CSV table of C-alpha atoms and ligand atoms in Angstrom, one decimal:
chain,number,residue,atom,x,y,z
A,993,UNK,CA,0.0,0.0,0.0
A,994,UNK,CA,1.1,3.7,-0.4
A,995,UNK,CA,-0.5,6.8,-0.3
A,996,UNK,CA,-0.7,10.2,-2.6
A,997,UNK,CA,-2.0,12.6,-1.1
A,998,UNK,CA,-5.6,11.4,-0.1
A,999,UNK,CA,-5.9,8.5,-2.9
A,1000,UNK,CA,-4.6,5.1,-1.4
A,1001,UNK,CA,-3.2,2.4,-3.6
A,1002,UNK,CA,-3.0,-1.2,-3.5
A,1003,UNK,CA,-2.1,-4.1,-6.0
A,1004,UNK,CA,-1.9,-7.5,-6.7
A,1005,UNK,CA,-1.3,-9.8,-9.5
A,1006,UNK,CA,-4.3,-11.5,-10.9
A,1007,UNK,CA,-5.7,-13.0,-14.2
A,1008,UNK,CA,-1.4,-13.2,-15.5
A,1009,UNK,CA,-1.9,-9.2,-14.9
A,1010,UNK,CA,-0.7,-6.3,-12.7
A,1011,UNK,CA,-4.2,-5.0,-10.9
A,1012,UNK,CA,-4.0,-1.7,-8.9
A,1013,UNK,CA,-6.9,-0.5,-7.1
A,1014,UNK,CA,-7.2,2.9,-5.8
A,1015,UNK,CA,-9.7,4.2,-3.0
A,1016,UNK,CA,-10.2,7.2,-1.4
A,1017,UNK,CA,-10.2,5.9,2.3
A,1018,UNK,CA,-7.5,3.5,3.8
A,1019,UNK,CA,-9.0,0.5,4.2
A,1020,UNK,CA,-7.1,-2.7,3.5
A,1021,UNK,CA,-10.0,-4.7,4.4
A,1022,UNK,CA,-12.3,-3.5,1.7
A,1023,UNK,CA,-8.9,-3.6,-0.8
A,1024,UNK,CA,-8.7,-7.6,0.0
A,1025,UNK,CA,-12.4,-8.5,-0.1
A,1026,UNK,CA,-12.1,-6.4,-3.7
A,1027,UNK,CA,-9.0,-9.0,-4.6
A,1028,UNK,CA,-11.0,-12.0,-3.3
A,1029,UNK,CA,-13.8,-10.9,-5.4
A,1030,UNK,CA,-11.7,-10.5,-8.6
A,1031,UNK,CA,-10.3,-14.2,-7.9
A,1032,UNK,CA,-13.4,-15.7,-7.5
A,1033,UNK,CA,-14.1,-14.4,-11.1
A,1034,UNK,CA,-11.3,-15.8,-12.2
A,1035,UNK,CA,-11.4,-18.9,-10.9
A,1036,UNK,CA,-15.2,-19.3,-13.1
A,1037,UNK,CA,-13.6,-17.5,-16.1
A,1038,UNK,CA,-10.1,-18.8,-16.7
A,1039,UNK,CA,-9.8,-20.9,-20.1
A,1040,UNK,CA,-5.7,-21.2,-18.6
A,1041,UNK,CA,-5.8,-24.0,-16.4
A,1042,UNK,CA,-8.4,-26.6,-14.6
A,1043,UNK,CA,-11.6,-26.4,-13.1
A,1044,UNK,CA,-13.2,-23.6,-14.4
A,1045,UNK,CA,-16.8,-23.0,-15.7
A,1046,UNK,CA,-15.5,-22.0,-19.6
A,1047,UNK,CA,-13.0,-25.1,-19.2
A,1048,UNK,CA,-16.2,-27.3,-18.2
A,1049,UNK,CA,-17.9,-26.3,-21.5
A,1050,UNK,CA,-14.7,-26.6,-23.4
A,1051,UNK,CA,-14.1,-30.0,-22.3
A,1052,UNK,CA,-17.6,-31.2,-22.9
A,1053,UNK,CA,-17.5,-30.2,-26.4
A,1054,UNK,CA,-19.9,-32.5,-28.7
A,1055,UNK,CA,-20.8,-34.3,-26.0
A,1056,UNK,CA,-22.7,-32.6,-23.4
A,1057,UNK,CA,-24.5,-29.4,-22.3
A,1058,UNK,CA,-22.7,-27.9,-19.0
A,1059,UNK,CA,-24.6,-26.1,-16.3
A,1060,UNK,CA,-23.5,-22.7,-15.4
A,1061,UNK,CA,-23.7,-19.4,-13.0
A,1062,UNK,CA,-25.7,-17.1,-13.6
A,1063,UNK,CA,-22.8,-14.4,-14.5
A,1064,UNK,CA,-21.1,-16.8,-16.8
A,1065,UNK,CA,-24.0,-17.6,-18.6
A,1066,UNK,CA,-25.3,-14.2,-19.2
A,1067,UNK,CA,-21.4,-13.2,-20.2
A,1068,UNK,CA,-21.5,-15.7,-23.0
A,1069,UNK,CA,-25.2,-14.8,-24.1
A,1070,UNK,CA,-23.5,-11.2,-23.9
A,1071,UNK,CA,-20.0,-12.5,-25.9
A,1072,UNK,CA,-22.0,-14.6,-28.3
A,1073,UNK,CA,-24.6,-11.9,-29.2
A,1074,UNK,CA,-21.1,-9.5,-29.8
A,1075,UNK,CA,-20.1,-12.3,-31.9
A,1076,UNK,CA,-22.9,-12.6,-34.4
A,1077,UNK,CA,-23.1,-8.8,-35.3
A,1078,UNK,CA,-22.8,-8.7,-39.3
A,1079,UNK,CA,-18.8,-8.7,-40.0
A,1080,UNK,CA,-17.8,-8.6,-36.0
A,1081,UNK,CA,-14.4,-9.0,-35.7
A,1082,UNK,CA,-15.0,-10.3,-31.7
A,1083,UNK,CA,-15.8,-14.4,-31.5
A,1084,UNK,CA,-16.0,-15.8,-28.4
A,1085,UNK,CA,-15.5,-19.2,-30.1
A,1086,UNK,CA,-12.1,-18.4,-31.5
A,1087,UNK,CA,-10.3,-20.4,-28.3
A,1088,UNK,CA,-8.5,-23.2,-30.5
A,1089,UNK,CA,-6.4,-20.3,-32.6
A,1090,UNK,CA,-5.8,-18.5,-29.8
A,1091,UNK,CA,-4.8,-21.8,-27.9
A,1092,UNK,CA,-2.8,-23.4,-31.1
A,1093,UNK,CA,-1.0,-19.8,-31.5
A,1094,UNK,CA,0.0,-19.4,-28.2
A,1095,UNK,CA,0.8,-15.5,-28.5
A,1096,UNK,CA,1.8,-14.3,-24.7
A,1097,UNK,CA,2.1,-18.2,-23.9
A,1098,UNK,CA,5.4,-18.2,-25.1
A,1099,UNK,CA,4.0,-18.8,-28.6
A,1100,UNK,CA,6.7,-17.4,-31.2
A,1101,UNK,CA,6.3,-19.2,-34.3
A,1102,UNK,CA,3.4,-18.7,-37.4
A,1103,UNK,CA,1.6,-22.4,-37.2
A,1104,UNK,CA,0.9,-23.8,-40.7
A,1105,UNK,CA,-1.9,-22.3,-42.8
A,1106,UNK,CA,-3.6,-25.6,-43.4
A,1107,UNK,CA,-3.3,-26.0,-39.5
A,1108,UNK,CA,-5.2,-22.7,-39.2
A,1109,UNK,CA,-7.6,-23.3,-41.6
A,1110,UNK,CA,-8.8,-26.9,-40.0
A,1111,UNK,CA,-9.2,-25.1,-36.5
A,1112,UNK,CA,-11.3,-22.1,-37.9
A,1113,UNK,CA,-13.6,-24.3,-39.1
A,1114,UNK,CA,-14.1,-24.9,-35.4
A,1115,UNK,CA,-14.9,-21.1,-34.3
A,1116,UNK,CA,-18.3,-20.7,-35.8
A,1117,UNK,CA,-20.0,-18.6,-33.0
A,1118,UNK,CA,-23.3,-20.4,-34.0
A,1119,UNK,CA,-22.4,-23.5,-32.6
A,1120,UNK,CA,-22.4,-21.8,-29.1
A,1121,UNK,CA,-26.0,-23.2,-27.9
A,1122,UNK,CA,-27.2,-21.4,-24.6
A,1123,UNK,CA,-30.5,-22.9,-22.8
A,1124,UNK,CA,-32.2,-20.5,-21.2
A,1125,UNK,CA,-34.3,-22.5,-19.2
A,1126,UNK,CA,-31.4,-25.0,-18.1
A,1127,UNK,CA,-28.4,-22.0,-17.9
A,1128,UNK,CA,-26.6,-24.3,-19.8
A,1129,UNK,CA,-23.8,-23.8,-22.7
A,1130,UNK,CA,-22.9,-26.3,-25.4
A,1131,UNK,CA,-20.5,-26.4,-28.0
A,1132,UNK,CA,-21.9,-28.4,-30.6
A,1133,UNK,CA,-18.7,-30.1,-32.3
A,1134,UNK,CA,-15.5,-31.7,-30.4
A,1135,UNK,CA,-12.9,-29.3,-30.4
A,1136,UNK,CA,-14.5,-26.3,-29.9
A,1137,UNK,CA,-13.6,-23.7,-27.4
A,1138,UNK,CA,-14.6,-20.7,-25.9
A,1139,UNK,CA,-11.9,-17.8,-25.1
A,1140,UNK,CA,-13.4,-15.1,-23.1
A,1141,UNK,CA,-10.0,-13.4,-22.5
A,1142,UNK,CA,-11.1,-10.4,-25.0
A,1143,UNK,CA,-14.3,-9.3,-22.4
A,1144,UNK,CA,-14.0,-11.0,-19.1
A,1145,UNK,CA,-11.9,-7.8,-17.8
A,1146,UNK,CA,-14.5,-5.6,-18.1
A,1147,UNK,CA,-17.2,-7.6,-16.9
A,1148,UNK,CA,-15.2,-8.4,-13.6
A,1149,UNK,CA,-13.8,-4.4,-13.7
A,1150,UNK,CA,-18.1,-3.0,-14.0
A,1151,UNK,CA,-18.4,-5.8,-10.8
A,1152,UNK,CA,-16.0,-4.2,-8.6
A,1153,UNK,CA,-17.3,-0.7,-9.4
A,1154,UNK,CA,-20.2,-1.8,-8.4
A,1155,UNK,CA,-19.2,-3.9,-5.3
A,1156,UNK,CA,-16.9,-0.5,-3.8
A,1157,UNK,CA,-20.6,1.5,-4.5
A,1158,UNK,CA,-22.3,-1.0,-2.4
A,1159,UNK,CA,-19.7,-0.6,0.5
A,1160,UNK,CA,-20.3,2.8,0.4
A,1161,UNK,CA,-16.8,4.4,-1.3
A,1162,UNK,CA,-17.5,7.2,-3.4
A,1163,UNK,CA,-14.8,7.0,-5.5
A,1164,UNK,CA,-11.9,4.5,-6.7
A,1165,UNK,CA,-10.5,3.3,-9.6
A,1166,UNK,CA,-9.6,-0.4,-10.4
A,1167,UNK,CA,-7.1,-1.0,-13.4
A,1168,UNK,CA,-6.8,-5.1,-14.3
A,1169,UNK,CA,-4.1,-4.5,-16.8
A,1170,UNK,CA,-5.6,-3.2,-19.7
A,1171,UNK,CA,-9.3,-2.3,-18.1
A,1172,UNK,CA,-9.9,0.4,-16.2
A,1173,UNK,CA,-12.8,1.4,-14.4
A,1174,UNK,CA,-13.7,4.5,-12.6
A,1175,UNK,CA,-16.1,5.4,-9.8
A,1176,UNK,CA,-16.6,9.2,-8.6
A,1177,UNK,CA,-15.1,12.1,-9.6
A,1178,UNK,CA,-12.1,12.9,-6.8
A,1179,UNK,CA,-10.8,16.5,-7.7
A,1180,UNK,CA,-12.6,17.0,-10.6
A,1181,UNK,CA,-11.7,13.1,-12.5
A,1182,UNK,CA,-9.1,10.2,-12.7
A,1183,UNK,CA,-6.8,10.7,-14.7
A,1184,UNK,CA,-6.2,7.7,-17.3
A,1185,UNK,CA,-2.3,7.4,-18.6
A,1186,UNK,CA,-2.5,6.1,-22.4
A,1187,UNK,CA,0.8,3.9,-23.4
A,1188,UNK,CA,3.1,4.6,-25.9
A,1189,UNK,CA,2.9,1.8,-28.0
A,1190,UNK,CA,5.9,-0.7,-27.9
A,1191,UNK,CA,8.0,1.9,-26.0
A,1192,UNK,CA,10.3,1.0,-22.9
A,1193,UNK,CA,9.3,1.3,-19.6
A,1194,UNK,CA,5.9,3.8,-18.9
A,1195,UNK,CA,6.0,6.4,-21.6
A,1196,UNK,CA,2.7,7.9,-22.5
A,1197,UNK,CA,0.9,9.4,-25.9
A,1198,UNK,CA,-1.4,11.2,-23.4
A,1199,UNK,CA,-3.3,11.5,-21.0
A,1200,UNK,CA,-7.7,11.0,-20.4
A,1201,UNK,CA,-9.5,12.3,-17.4
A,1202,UNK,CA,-12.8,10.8,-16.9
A,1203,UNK,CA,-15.3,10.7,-14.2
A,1204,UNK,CA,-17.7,7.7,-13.8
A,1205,UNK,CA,-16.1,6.1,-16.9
A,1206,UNK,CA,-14.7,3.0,-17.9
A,1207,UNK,CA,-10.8,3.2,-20.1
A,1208,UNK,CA,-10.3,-0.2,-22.2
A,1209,UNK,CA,-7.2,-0.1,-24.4
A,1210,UNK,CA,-6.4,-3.1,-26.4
A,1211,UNK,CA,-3.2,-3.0,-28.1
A,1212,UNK,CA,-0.9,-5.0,-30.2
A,1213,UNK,CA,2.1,-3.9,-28.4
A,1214,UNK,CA,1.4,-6.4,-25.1
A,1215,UNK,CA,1.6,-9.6,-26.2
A,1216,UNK,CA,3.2,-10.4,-29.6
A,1217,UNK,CA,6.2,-11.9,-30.9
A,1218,UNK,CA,7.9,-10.9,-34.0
A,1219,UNK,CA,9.1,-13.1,-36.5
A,1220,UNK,CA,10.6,-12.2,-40.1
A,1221,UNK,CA,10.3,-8.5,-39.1
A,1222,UNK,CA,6.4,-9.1,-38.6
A,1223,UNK,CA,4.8,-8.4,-35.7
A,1224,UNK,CA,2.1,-11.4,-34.8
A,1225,UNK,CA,-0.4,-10.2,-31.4
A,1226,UNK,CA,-2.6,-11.6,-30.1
A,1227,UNK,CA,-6.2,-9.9,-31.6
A,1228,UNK,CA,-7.2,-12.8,-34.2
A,1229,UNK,CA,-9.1,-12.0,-37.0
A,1230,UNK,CA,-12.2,-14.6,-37.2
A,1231,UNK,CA,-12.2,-14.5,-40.7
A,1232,UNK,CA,-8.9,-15.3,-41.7
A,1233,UNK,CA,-7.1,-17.0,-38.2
A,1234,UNK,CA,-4.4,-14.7,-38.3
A,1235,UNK,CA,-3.5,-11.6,-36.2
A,1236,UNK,CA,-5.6,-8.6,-37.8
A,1237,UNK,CA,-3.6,-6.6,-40.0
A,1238,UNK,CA,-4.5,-3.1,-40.3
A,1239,UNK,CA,-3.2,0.9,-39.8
A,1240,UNK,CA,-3.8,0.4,-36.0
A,1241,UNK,CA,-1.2,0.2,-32.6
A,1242,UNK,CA,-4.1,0.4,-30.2
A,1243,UNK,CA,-8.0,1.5,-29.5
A,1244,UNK,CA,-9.0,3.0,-26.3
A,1245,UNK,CA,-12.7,3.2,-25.9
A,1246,UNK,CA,-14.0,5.6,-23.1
A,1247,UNK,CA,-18.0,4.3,-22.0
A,1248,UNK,CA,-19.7,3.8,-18.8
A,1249,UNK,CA,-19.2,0.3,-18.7
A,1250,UNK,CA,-16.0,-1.7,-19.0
A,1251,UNK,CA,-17.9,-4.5,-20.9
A,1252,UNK,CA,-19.0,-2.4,-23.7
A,1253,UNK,CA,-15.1,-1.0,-23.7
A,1254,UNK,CA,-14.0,-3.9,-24.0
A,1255,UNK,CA,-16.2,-5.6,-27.0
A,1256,UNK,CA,-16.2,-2.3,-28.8
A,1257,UNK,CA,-12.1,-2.1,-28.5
A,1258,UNK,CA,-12.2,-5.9,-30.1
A,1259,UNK,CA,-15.1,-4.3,-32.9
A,1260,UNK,CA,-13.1,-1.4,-33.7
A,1261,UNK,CA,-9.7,-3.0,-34.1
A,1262,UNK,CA,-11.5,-5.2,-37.0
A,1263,UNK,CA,-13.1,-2.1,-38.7
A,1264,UNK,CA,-10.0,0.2,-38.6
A,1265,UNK,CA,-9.6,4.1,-37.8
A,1266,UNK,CA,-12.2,5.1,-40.9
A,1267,UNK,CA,-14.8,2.6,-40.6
A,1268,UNK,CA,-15.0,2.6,-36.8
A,1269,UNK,CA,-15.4,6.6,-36.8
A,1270,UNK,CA,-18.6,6.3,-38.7
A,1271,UNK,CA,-20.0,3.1,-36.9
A,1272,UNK,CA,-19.9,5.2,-33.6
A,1273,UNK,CA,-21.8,7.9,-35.1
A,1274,UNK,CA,-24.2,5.8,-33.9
A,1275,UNK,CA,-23.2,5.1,-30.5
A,1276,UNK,CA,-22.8,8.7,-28.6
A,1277,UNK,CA,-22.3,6.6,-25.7
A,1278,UNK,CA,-19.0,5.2,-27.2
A,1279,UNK,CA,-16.0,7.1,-27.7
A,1280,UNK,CA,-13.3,5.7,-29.3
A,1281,UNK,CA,-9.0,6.9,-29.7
A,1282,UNK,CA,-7.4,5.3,-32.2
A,1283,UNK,CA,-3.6,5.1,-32.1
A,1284,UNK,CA,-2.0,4.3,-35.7
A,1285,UNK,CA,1.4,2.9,-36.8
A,1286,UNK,CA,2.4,6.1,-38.6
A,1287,UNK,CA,2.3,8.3,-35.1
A,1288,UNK,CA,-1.6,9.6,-35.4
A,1289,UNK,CA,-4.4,9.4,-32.5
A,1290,UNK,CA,-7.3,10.1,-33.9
A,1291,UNK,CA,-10.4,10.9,-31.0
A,1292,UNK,CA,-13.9,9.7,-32.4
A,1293,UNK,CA,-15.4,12.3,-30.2
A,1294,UNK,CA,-14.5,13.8,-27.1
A,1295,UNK,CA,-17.7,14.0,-24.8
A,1296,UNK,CA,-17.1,12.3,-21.8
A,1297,UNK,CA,-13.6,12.9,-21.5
A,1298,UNK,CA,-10.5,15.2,-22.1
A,1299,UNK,CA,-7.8,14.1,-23.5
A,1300,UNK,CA,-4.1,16.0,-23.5
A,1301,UNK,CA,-1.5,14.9,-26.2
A,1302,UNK,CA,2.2,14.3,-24.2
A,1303,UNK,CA,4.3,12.8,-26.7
A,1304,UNK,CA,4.4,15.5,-29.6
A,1305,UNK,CA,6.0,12.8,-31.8
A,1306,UNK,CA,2.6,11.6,-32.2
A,1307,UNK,CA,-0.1,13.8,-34.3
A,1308,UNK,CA,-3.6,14.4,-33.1
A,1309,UNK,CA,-6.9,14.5,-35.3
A,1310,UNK,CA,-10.0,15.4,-33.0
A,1311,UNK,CA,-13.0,14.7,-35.1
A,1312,UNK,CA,-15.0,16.3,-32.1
A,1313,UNK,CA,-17.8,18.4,-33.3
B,851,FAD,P1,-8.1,-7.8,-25.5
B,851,FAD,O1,-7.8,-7.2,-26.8
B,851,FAD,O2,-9.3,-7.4,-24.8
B,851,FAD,O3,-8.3,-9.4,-25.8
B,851,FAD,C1,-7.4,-10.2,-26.5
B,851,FAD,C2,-7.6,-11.6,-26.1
B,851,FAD,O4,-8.9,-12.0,-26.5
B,851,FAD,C3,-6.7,-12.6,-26.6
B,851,FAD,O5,-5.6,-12.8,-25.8
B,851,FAD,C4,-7.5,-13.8,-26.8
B,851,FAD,O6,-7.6,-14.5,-25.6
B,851,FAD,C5,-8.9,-13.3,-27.1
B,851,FAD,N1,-9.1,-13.0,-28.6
B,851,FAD,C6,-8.2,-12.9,-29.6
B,851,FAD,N2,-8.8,-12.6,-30.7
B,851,FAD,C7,-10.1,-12.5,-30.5
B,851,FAD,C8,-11.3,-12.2,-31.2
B,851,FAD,N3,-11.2,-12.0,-32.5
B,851,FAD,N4,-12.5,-12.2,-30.6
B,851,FAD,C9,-12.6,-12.5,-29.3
B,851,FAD,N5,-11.5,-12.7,-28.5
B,851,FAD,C10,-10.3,-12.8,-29.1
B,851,FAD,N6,-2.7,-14.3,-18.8
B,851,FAD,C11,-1.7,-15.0,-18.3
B,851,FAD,O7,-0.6,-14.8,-18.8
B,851,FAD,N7,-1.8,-16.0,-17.4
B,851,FAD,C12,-3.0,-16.3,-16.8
B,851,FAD,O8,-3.1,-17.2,-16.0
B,851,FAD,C13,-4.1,-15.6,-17.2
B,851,FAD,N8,-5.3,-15.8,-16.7
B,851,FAD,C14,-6.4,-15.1,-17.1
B,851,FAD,C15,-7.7,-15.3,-16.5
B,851,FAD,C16,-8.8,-14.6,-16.9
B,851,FAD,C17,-10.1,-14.8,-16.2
B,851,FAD,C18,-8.7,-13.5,-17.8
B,851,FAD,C19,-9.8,-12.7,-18.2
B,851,FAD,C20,-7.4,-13.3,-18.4
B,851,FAD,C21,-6.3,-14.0,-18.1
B,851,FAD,N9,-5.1,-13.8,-18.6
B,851,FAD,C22,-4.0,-14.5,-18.2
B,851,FAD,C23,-4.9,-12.8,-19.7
B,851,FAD,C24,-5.4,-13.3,-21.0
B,851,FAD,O9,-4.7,-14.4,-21.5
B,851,FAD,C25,-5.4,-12.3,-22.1
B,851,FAD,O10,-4.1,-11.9,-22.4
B,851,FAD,C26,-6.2,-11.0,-21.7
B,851,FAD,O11,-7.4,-11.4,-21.2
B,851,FAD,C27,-6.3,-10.1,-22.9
B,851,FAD,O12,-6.9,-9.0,-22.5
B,851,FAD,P2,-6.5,-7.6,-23.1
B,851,FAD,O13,-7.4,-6.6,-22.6
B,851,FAD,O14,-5.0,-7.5,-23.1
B,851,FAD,O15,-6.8,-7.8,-24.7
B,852,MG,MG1,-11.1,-6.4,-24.9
C-alpha cells in the first residue's frame, strides 16, 4: 500500500496481470475482499488452467451441455450476441487459434496455414448453444472452445465498481491490466495514462481524465512476438485465423461500462480508424481513440472525456464536433 496525497493504492497480481486499485479511504480490508472478489471471477472464467466453468464447457465439447452461474452464462449470451453482429471481428469461439497460436504463452512461431484453416472451421459462434431454461452452454462439435480473454476484464472491472458502491466508497479506480474502471469524480476526475505503443518502460501518448467512466485499451504492443520483421499479437481476426492486419497500434474506448469498452475495442480493431469513426456515429455513448502505426491518435469524439497529447512525436486528429 502507499499513499498520494488522499488516494490510497494497493495491488496484486491477478488474471497473469498487474491490478491496482485505488480508494479514497485506507481500508485494507475493503482492498482484499475487492481482490478476493476478482479471484473468485477468475477462478469461473479462466480458459488457462483446470476447473473452471468455460473449461467445463470446453471439455464437454460435442458431448454434453454444462450447467452454469448465472454471470457466466449471461457473459457468453452477452460474448456470443457480440459475436454474431454482421462482419464482427470479436468471436468468443475463437479459443482453438488462440490456444494453437499461443501469442503471450510463449508462442513465437506462425503455425501452418492448413493448420489454421482446420481449427477455424471450429470457431463458428453459432455452434455456441445457450439454454435458457437449463443455464446451460454447449459447443456443438469436439474441439471447440470458448476464449473469453477479450471481455472477461470488463465484466469483472463493472463488478468491482459496483461492489466498492455497495460498500459505500464514493470514489476509486480499479485497473486489471488493460481495463480500467472509474467510480466518482475525486478533484474534478481520474486521470487515465494512455501507453506509448511498444515503448520501454511507462512512456505515454497522453493523458484521459474521466469521471464515472470505464478506459479499455487493447493493443498490439502487449503480447506479440515478432518473427521475419512481422509483428504477430494476439487480436485474431475470425475471418482469416491470423493476427488482424490493419493501420492500427491500439484503440482505447471511453463508455460507462467496462464490458462495452472492451467488446467495442475488439469491434473497432476489426473495422479500422475510418470505418469505426462512422459506426460510432451511432453510439454517442462510445467514444473511441485510435492510435496508428504512422504516429496519429485520432479521437472519435471527445464528450465524456478530455484528453491531452504528451508525446508531440505523435499527431492528433480530433474529429470532435
Ligand atoms: P483484448 O484485446 O481485450 O483481448 C485479446 C484476447 O482475447 C486474446 O488474448 C484472446 O484471448 C482473445 N481473442 C483474440 N482474438 C479474439 C477475437 N477476434 N475475438 C474475441 N476474442 C479474441 N494471462 C496469463 O498470462 N496468465 C494467466 O493465468 C491468465 N489468466 C487469465 C484469466 C482470466 C479470467 C482472464 C480474463 C485473463 C487471463 N489472462 C492470463 C490474460 C489473457 O490471457 C489475455 O491476455 C487477456 O485477457 C487479454 O486482455 P486484453 O485486454 O489485453 O486484450
Ligand atoms: Mg477487450
Amino acid at each position: 500500500m502507499s499513499s498520494d496525497h488522499r488516494i490510497y493504492s494497493y495491488s496484486a497480481v491477478l488474471m497473469g496481470s498487474p491490478i491496482l486499485l485505488k480508494l479514497y479511504s485506507h481500508n485494507e480490508a475493503l482492498a482484499a475482499q475487492v481482490f478476493r472478489l476478482i479471484k473468485q471471477y477468475e477462478d469461473l472464467l479462466t480458459v488457462n488452467r483446470t476447473p473452471s466453468q468455460v473449461m467445463e464447457i470446453n471439455h464437454a465439447a460435442g458431448r454434453h451441455p454444462v450447467t452454469v452461474s448465472r454471470p457466466v452464462f449471461e457473459l457468453i449470451r452477452c460474448a456470443k450476441a457480440a459475436s454474431l453482429v454482421p462482419g464482427s471481428a470479436f468471436n468468443l469461439a475463437i479459443g482453438p487459434l488462440v490456444k494453437r497460436w499461443k501469442i503471450g504463452f510463449k508462442g513465437d512461431s506462425v503455425p501452418p496455414a492448413q493448420e489454421l484453416a482446420a481449427l477455424l472451421a471450429l470457431t463458428s459462434p453459432a455452434e455456441v448453444c445457450l439454454d435458457e431454461e437449463a443455464g446451460s452452454v454447449f459447443l456443438t462439435r469436439p474441439g471447440m472452445e470458448i476464449d473469453l480473454g477479450a471481455i472477461a476484464k470488463g465484466y469483472i472491472a463493472d463488478r468491482v465498481r459496483d461492489y466498492l458502491r455497495k460498500a459505500g466508497e464514493t470514489a476509486g479506480l480499479i485497473n486489471l491490466g488493460g481495463n480500467v474502471q472509474t467510480l466518482g469524480s475525486p478533484e474534478g476526475g481520474w486521470t487515465v495514462g494512455l501507453k506509448k505503443p511498444f515503448s520501454e518502460g511507462q512512456a505515454l501518448v497522453g493523458a484521459l481524465v474521466v469521471s464515472d467512466k470505464s478506459v479499455v485499451t487493447s493493443g498490439t504492443y502487449e503480447r506479440y512476438f515478432e518473427r521475419d520483421g512481422k509483428c504477430y499479437h494476439h487480436i485474431l481476426d475470425p475471418r482469416t485465423g491470423y493476427p488482424l492486419d490493419n493501420e492500427l497500434d491500439s484503440v482505447t474506448v471511453i463508455s460507462t461500462d467496462s464490458l462495452d469498452g472492451d467488446i467495442w475495442t475488439t469491434l473497432l480493431y476489426g473495422m479500422g480508424v475510418a470505418k469505426g469513426c462512422a459506426a460510432l456515429r451511432a453510439r454517442p455513448d462510445i467514444e473511441a481513440i485510435f492510435v496508428t502505426r504512422s504516429q496519429e491518435v485520432i479521437l472519435s469524439s471527445a464528450r465524456h472525456f478530455r484528453f491531452t497529447l504528451l508525446d508531440n512525436t505523435f499527431r492528433l486528429t480530433d474529429n470532435t464536433v
